[in-house]
Tab-separated table of C-alpha atoms and ligand atoms in Angstrom:
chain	number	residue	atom	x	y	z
A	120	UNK	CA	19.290	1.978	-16.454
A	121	UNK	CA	15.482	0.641	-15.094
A	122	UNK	CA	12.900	1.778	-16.853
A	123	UNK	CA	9.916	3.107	-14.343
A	124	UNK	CA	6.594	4.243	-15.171
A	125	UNK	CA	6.553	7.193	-13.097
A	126	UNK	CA	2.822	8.737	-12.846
A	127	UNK	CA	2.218	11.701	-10.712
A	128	UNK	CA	-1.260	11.462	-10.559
A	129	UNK	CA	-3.947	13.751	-8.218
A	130	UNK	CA	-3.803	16.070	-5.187
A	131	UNK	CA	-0.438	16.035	-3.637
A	132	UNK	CA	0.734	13.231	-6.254
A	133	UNK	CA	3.060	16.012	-8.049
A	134	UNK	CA	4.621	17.395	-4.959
A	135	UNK	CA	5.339	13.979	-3.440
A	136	UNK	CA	6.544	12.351	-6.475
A	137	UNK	CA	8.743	15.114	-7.232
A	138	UNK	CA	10.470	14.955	-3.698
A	139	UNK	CA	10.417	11.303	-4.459
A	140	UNK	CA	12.344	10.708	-7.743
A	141	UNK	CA	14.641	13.862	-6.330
A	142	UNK	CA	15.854	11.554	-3.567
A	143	UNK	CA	15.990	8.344	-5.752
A	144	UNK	CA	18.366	10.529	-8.326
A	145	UNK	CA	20.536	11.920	-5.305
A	146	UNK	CA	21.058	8.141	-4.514
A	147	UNK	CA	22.411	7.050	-7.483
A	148	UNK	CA	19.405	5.263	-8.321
A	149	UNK	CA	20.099	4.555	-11.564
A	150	UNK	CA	16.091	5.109	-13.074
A	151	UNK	CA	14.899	6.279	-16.329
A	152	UNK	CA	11.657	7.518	-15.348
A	153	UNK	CA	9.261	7.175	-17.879
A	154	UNK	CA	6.378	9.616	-17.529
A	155	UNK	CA	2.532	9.171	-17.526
A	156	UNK	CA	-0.940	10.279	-16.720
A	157	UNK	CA	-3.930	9.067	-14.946
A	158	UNK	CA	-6.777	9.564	-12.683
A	159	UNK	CA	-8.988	12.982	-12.289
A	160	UNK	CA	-6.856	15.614	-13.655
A	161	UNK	CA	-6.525	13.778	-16.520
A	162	UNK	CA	-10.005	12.837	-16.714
A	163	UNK	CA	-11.375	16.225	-16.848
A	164	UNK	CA	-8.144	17.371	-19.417
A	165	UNK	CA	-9.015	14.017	-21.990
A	166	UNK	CA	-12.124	12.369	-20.579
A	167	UNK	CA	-10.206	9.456	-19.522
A	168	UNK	CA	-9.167	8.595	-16.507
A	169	UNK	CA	-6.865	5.702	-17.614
A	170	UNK	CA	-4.909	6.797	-21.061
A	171	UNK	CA	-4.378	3.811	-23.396
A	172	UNK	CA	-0.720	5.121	-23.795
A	173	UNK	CA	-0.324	4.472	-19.874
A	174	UNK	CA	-1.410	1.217	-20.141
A	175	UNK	CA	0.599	0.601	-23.116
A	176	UNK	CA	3.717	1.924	-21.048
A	177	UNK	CA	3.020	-0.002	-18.269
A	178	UNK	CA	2.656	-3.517	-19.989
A	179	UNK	CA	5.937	-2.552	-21.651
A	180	UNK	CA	7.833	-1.803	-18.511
A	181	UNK	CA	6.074	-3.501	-15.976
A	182	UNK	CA	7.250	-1.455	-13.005
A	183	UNK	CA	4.972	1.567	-11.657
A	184	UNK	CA	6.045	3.882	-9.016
A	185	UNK	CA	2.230	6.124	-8.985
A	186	UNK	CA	1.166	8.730	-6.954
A	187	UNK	CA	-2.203	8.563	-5.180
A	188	UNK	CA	-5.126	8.938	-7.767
A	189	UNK	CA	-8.720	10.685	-6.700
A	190	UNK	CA	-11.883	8.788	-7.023
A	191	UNK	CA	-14.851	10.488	-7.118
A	192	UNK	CA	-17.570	9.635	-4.411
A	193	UNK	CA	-20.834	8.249	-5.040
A	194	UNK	CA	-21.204	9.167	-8.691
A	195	UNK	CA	-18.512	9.015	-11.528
A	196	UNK	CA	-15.677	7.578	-12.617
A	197	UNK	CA	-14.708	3.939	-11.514
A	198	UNK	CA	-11.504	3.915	-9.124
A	199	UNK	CA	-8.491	3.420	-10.856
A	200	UNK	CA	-6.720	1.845	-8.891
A	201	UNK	CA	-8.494	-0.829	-9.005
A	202	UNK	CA	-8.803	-1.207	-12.273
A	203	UNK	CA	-4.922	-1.042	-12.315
A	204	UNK	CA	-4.447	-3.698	-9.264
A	205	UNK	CA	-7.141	-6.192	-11.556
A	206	UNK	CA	-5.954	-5.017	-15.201
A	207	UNK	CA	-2.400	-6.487	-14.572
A	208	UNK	CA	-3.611	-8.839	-11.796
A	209	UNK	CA	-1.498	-7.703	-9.243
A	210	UNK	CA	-2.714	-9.715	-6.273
A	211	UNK	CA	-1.023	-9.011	-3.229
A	212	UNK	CA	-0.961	-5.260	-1.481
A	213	UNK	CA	1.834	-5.343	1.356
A	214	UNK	CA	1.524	-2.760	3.459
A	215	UNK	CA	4.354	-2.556	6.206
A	216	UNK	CA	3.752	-0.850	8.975
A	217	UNK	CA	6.975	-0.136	11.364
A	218	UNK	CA	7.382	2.084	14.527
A	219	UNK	CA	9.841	5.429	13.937
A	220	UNK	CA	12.411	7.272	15.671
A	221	UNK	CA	11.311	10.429	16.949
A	222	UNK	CA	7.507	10.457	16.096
A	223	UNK	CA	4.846	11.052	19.007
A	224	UNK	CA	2.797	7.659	19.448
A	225	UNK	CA	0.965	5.977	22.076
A	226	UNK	CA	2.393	3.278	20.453
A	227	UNK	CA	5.734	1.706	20.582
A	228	UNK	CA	7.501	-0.848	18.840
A	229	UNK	CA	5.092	-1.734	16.480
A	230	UNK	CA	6.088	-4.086	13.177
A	231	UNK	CA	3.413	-5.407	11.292
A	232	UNK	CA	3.545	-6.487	7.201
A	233	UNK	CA	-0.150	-6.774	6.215
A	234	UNK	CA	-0.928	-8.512	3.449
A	235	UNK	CA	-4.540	-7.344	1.716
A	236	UNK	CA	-5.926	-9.429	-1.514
A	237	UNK	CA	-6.156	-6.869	-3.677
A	238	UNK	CA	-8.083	-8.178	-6.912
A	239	UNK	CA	-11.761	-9.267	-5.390
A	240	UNK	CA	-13.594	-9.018	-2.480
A	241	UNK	CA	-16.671	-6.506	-2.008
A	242	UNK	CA	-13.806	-3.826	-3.132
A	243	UNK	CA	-14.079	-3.937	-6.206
A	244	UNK	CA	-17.386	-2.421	-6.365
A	245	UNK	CA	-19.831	-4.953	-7.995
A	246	UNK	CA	-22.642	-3.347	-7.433
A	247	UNK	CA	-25.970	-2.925	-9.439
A	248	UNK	CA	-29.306	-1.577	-8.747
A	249	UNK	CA	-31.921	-3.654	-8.036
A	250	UNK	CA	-35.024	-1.406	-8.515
A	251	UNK	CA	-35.438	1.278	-11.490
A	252	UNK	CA	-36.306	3.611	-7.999
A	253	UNK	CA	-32.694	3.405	-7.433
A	254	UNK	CA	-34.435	2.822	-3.927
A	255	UNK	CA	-32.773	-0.936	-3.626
A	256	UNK	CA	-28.785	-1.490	-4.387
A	257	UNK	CA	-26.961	-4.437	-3.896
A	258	UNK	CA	-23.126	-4.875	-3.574
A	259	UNK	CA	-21.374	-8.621	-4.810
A	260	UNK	CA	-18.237	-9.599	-3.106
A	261	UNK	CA	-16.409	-12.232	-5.017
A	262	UNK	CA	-13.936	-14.839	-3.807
A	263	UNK	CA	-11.802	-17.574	-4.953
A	264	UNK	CA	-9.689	-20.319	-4.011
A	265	UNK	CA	-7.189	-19.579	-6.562
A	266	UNK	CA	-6.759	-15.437	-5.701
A	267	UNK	CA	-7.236	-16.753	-1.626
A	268	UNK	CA	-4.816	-19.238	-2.361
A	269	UNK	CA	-2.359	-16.805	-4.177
A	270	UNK	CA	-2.564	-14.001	-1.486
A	271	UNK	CA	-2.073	-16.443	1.361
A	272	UNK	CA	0.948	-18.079	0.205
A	273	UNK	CA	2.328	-14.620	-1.053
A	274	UNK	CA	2.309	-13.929	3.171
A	275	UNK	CA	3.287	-17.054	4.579
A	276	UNK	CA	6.499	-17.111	1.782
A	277	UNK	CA	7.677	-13.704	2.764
A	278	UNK	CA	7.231	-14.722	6.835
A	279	UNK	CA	9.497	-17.996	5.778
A	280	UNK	CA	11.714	-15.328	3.688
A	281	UNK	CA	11.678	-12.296	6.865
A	282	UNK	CA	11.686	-15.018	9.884
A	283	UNK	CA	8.771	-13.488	10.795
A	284	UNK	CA	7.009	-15.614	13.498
A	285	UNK	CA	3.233	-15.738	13.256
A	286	UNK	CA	0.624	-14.881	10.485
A	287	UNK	CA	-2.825	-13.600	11.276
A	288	UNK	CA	-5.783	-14.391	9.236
A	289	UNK	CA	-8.393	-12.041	9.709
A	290	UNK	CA	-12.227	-12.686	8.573
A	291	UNK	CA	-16.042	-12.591	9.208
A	292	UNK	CA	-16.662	-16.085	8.592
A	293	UNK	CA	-19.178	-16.142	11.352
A	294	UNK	CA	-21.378	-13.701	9.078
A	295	UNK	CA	-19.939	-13.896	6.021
A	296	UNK	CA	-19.587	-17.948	5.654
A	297	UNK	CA	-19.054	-18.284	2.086
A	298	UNK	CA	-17.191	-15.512	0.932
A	299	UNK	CA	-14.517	-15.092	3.601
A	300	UNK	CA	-15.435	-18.743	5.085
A	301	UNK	CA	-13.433	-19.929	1.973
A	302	UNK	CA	-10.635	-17.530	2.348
A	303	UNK	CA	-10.034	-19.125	6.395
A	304	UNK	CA	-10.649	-22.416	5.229
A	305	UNK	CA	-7.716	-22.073	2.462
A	306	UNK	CA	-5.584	-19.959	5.187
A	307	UNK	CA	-5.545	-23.037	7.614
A	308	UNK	CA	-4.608	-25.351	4.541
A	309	UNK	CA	-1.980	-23.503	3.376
A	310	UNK	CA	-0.660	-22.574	6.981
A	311	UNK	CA	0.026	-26.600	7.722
A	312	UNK	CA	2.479	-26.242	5.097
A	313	UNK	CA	5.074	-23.795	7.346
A	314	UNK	CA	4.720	-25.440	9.838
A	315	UNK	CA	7.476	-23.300	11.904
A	316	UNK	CA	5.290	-19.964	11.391
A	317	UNK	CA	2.545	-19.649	14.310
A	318	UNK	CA	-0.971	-19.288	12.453
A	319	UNK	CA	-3.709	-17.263	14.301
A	320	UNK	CA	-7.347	-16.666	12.736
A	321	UNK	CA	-9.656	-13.161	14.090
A	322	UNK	CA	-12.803	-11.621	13.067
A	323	UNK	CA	-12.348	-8.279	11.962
A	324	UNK	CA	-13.611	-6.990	14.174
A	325	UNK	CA	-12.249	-8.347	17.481
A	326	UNK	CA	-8.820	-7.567	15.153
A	327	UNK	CA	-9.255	-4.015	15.305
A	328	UNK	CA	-9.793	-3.784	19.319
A	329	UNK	CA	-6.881	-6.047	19.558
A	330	UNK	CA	-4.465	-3.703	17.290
A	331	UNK	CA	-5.044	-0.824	19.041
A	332	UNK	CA	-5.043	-2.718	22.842
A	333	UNK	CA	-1.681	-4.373	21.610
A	334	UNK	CA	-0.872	-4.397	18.285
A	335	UNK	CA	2.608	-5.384	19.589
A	336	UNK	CA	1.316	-9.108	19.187
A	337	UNK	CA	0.733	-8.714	15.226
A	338	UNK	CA	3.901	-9.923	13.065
A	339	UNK	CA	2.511	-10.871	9.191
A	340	UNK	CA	-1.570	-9.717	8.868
A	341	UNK	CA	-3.339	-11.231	5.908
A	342	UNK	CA	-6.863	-10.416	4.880
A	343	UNK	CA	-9.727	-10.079	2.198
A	344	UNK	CA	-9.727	-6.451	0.275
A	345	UNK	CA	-12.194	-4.558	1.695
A	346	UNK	CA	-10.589	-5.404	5.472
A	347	UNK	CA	-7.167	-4.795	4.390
A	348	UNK	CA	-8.224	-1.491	3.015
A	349	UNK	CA	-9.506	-0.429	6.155
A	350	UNK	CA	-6.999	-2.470	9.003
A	351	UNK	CA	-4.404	-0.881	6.891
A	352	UNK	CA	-4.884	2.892	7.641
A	353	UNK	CA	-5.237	1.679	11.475
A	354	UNK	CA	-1.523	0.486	11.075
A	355	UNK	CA	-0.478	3.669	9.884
A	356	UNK	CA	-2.397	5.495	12.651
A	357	UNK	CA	-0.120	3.137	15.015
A	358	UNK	CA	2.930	4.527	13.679
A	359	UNK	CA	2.216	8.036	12.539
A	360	UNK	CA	0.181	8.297	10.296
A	361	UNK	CA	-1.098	8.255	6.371
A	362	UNK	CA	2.404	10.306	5.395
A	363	UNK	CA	4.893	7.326	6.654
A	364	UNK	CA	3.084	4.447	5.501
A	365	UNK	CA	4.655	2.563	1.655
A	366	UNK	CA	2.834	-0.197	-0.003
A	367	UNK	CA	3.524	-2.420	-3.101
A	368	UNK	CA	1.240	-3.907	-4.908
A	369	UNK	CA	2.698	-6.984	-6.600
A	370	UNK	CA	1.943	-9.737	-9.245
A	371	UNK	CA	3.575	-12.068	-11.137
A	372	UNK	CA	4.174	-10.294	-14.210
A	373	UNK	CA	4.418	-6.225	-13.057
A	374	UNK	CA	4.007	-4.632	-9.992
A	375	UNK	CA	3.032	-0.885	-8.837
A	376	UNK	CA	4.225	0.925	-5.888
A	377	UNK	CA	2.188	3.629	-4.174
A	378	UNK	CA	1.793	5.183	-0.596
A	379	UNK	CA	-1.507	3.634	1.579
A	380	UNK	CA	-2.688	7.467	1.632
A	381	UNK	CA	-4.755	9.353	-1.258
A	382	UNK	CA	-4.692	12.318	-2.813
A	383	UNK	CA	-4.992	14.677	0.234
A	384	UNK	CA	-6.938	17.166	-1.651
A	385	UNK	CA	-6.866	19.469	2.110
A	386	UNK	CA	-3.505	19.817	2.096
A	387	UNK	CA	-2.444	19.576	-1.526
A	388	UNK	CA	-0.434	22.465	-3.657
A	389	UNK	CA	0.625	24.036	-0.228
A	390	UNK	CA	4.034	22.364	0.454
A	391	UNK	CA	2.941	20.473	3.754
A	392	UNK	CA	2.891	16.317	2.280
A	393	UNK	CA	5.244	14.498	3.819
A	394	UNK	CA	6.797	12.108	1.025
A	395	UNK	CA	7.833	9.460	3.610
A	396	UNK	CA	5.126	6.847	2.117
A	397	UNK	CA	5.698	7.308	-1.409
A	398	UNK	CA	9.520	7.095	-0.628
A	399	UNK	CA	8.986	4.330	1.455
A	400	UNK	CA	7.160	2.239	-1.121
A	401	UNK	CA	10.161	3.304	-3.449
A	402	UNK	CA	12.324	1.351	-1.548
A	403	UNK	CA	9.895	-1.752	-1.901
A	404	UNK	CA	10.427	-0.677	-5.478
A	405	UNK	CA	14.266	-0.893	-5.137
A	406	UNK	CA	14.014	-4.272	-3.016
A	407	UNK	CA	12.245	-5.704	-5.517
A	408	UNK	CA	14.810	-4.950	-8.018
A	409	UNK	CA	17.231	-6.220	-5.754
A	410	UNK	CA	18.626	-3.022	-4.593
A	411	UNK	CA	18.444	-3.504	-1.088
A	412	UNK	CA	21.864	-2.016	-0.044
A	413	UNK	CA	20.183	1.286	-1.759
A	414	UNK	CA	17.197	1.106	-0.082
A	415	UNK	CA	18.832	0.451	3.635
A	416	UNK	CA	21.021	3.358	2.943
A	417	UNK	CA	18.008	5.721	1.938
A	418	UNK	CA	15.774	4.414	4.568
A	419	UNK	CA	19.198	5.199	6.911
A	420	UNK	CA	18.950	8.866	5.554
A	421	UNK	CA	15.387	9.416	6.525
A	422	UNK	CA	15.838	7.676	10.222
A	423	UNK	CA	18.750	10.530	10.514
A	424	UNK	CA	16.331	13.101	9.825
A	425	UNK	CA	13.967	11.908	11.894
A	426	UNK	CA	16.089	11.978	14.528
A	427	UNK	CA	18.631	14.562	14.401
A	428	UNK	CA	16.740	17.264	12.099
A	429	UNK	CA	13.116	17.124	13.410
A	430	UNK	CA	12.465	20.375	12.428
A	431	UNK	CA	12.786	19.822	8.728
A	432	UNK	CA	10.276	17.343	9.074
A	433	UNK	CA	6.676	18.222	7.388
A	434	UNK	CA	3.687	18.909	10.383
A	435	UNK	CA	2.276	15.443	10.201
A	436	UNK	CA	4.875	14.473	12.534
A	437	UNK	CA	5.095	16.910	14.771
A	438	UNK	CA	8.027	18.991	12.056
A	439	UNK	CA	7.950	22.715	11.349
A	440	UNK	CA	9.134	21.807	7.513
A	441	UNK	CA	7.590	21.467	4.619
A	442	UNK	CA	8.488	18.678	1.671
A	443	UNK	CA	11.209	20.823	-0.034
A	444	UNK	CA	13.086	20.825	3.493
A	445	UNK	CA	12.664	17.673	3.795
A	446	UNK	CA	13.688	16.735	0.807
A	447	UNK	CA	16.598	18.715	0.773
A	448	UNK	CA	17.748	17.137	4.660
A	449	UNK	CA	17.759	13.590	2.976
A	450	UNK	CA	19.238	14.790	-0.007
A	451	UNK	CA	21.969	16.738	2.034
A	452	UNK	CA	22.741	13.565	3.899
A	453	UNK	CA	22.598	11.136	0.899
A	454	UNK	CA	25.783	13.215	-0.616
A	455	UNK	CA	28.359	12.463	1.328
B	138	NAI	P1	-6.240	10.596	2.132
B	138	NAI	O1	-5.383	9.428	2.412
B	138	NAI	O2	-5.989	11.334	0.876
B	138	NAI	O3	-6.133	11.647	3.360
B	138	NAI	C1	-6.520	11.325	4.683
B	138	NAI	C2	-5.857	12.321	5.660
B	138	NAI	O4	-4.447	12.038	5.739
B	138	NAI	C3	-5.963	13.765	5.195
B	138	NAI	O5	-6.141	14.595	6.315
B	138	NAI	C4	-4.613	14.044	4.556
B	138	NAI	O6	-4.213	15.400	4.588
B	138	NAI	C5	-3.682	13.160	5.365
B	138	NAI	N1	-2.560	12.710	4.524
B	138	NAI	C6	-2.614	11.758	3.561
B	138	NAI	N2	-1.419	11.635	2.979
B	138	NAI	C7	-0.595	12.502	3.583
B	138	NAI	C8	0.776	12.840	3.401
B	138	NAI	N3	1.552	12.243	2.485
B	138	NAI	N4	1.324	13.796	4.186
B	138	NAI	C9	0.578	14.414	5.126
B	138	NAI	N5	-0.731	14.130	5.345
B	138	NAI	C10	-1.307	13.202	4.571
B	138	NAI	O7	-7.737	10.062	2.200
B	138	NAI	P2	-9.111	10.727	1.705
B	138	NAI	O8	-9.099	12.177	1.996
B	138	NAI	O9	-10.136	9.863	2.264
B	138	NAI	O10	-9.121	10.512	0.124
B	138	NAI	C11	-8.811	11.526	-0.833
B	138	NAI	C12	-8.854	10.929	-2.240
B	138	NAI	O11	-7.811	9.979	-2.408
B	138	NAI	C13	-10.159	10.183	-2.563
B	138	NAI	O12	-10.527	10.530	-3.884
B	138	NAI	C14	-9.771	8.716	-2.519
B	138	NAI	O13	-10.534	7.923	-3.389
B	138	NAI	C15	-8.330	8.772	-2.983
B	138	NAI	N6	-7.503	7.643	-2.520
B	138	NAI	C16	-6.583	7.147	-3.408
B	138	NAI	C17	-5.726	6.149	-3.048
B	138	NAI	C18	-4.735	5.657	-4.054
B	138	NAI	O14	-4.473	6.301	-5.057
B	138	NAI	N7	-4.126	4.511	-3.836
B	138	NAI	C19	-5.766	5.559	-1.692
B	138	NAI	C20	-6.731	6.186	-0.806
B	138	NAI	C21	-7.575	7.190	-1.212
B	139	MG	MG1	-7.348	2.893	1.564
């Protein structure tokens, strides 16, 4: 048995989780989920957001499969998910994004692993006030050559690993010359080192014309936090959406899995999230433990019901479901 930190957390965290660990079980995943809290609900039950016993559990066990977690805006609580993704220094975010059968989309045939540094950057929310006003605030983004260096070999291995063919390095080092001037400078360094993988460098901004004109031409994305945060969602909206997009957040001692999306608070309690992401970054989960004929054959259920049982699917993509029949369809298929 693999011991997994399993925490729930806000919004639709319960509902998604829940479909999430039903599938896993109907698998024959064989997971001893190990129960915690975090994030608001447990702030306003305890007065802290991140419970020293969930720490505790997580240094112990090292893997994390967590629900999306809601941080207030403006004033309150620091997010924390970032203080998870710095806490255990887990530097790279991979967030694939892959066309589906059966969903509506302008865009076809889209396959795109983007790797986000996920430890610094103006992300993390340095910030301080400048005035006593409050009229004046200022925002620090922080880079390094060791993190750049980390996050930038973490993308070109797994393109050497995958046979992917080209990795884009996207930046502002017109504007931004320091900060993410270092993190191209260390991208074309490290890039002479593969030298079979095609290495292409964008501004952000050009980037995110160019991924909704074609994002056909993308392969492996790698990028500072901040932009990776952002060019992330747009790779779910290429494929359909916040409900079908997994991540993984890794380092080299634990790693946490979570969907791209948040907590949903519009939609939550009401039976309409689709647990696609969460299940999808399960089966990073299982990958990473070296599961991968598990995974495939999960991630072969939920094509099948894509395809064949549409209507169990949740709204999001175009179903007339809701996550129990969802749920259920991959469940159903998983048993035979
Ligand atoms: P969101 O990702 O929660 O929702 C954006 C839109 O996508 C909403 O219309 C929502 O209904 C839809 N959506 C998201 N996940 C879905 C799913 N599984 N199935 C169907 N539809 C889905 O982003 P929002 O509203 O900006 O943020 C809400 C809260 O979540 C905030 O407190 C934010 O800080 C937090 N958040 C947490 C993250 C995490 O825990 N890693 C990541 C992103 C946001
Ligand atoms: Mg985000």
């Amino acid at each position: 048995m693999q011991n997994i930190v399993l925490i729930p957390g806000d919004g639709i965290g319960k509902e998604i989780t829940e479909a999430v660990t039903t599938i896993l079980d109907a698998a024959g995943a064989k997971i001893n989920w190990i129960p915690c809290e975090a994030g608001e609900a447990t702030f306003k039950k305890t007065g802290n957001p991140l419970p020293d016993e969930t720490i505790t559990a997580i240094e112990k066990h090292r893997i994390v499969l967590k629900g999306p977690l809601t941080t207030p805006v403006g004033a309150g609580f620091r997010s924390i998910n970032v203080a998870l993704r710095q806490k255990f220094n887990l530097y790279s975010n991979i967030r694939p994004a892959k066309s589906l059968p059966n969903i509506d989309s302008p865009f076809r045939a889209v396959d795109i692993v983007l790797f986000r540094e996920n430890t610094q950057g103006l992300y993390i929310g340095k910030e301080h006030w400048v005035d006593e006003e409050k009229k004046h605030a200022e925002s620090i983004a922080v880079v390094t050559r060791d993190a750049s260096e980390k996050i930038i070999t973490a993308a070109f291995e797994y393109a050497r690993k995958n046979k992917r063919q080209k990795v884009t390095l996207v930046h502002k080092a017109n504007i931004l010359k320091l900060t993410t001037g270092l993190f191209l400078e260390i991208g074309g360094e490290i890039a002479k080192k593969y030298p079979e993988i095609e290495f292409q460098d964008l501004i952000v901004d050009n980037m995110a014309m160019q991924m909704v004109l074609r994002p056909q031409q993308f392969d492996v994305i790698v990028t500072t936090n901040l932009f990776g945060d952002i060019l992330s969602d747009l790779a779910s909206g290429l494929v359909g959406g916040l409900g079908v997009t997994g991540a993984a957040n890794i380092g080299d001692t634990a790693a946490m899995f979570e969907a791209v999306h948040g907590s949903a608070p519009d939609i939550a309690g009401q039976g309409k999230a689709n647990p696609t992401a969460l299940l999808f970054s399960a089966l990073m989960m299982l990958e990473y433990l070296d599961e991968y004929k598990l995974a495939e054959r999960i991630r072969s259920a939920v094509y099948t019901v894509l395809q064949d049982h549409k209507n169990e699917c949740t709204a999001d993509i175009g179903g007339e479901g809701t996550t129990k029949t969802y749920t259920d369809a991959i469940c159903e298929l998983l048993s035979y």
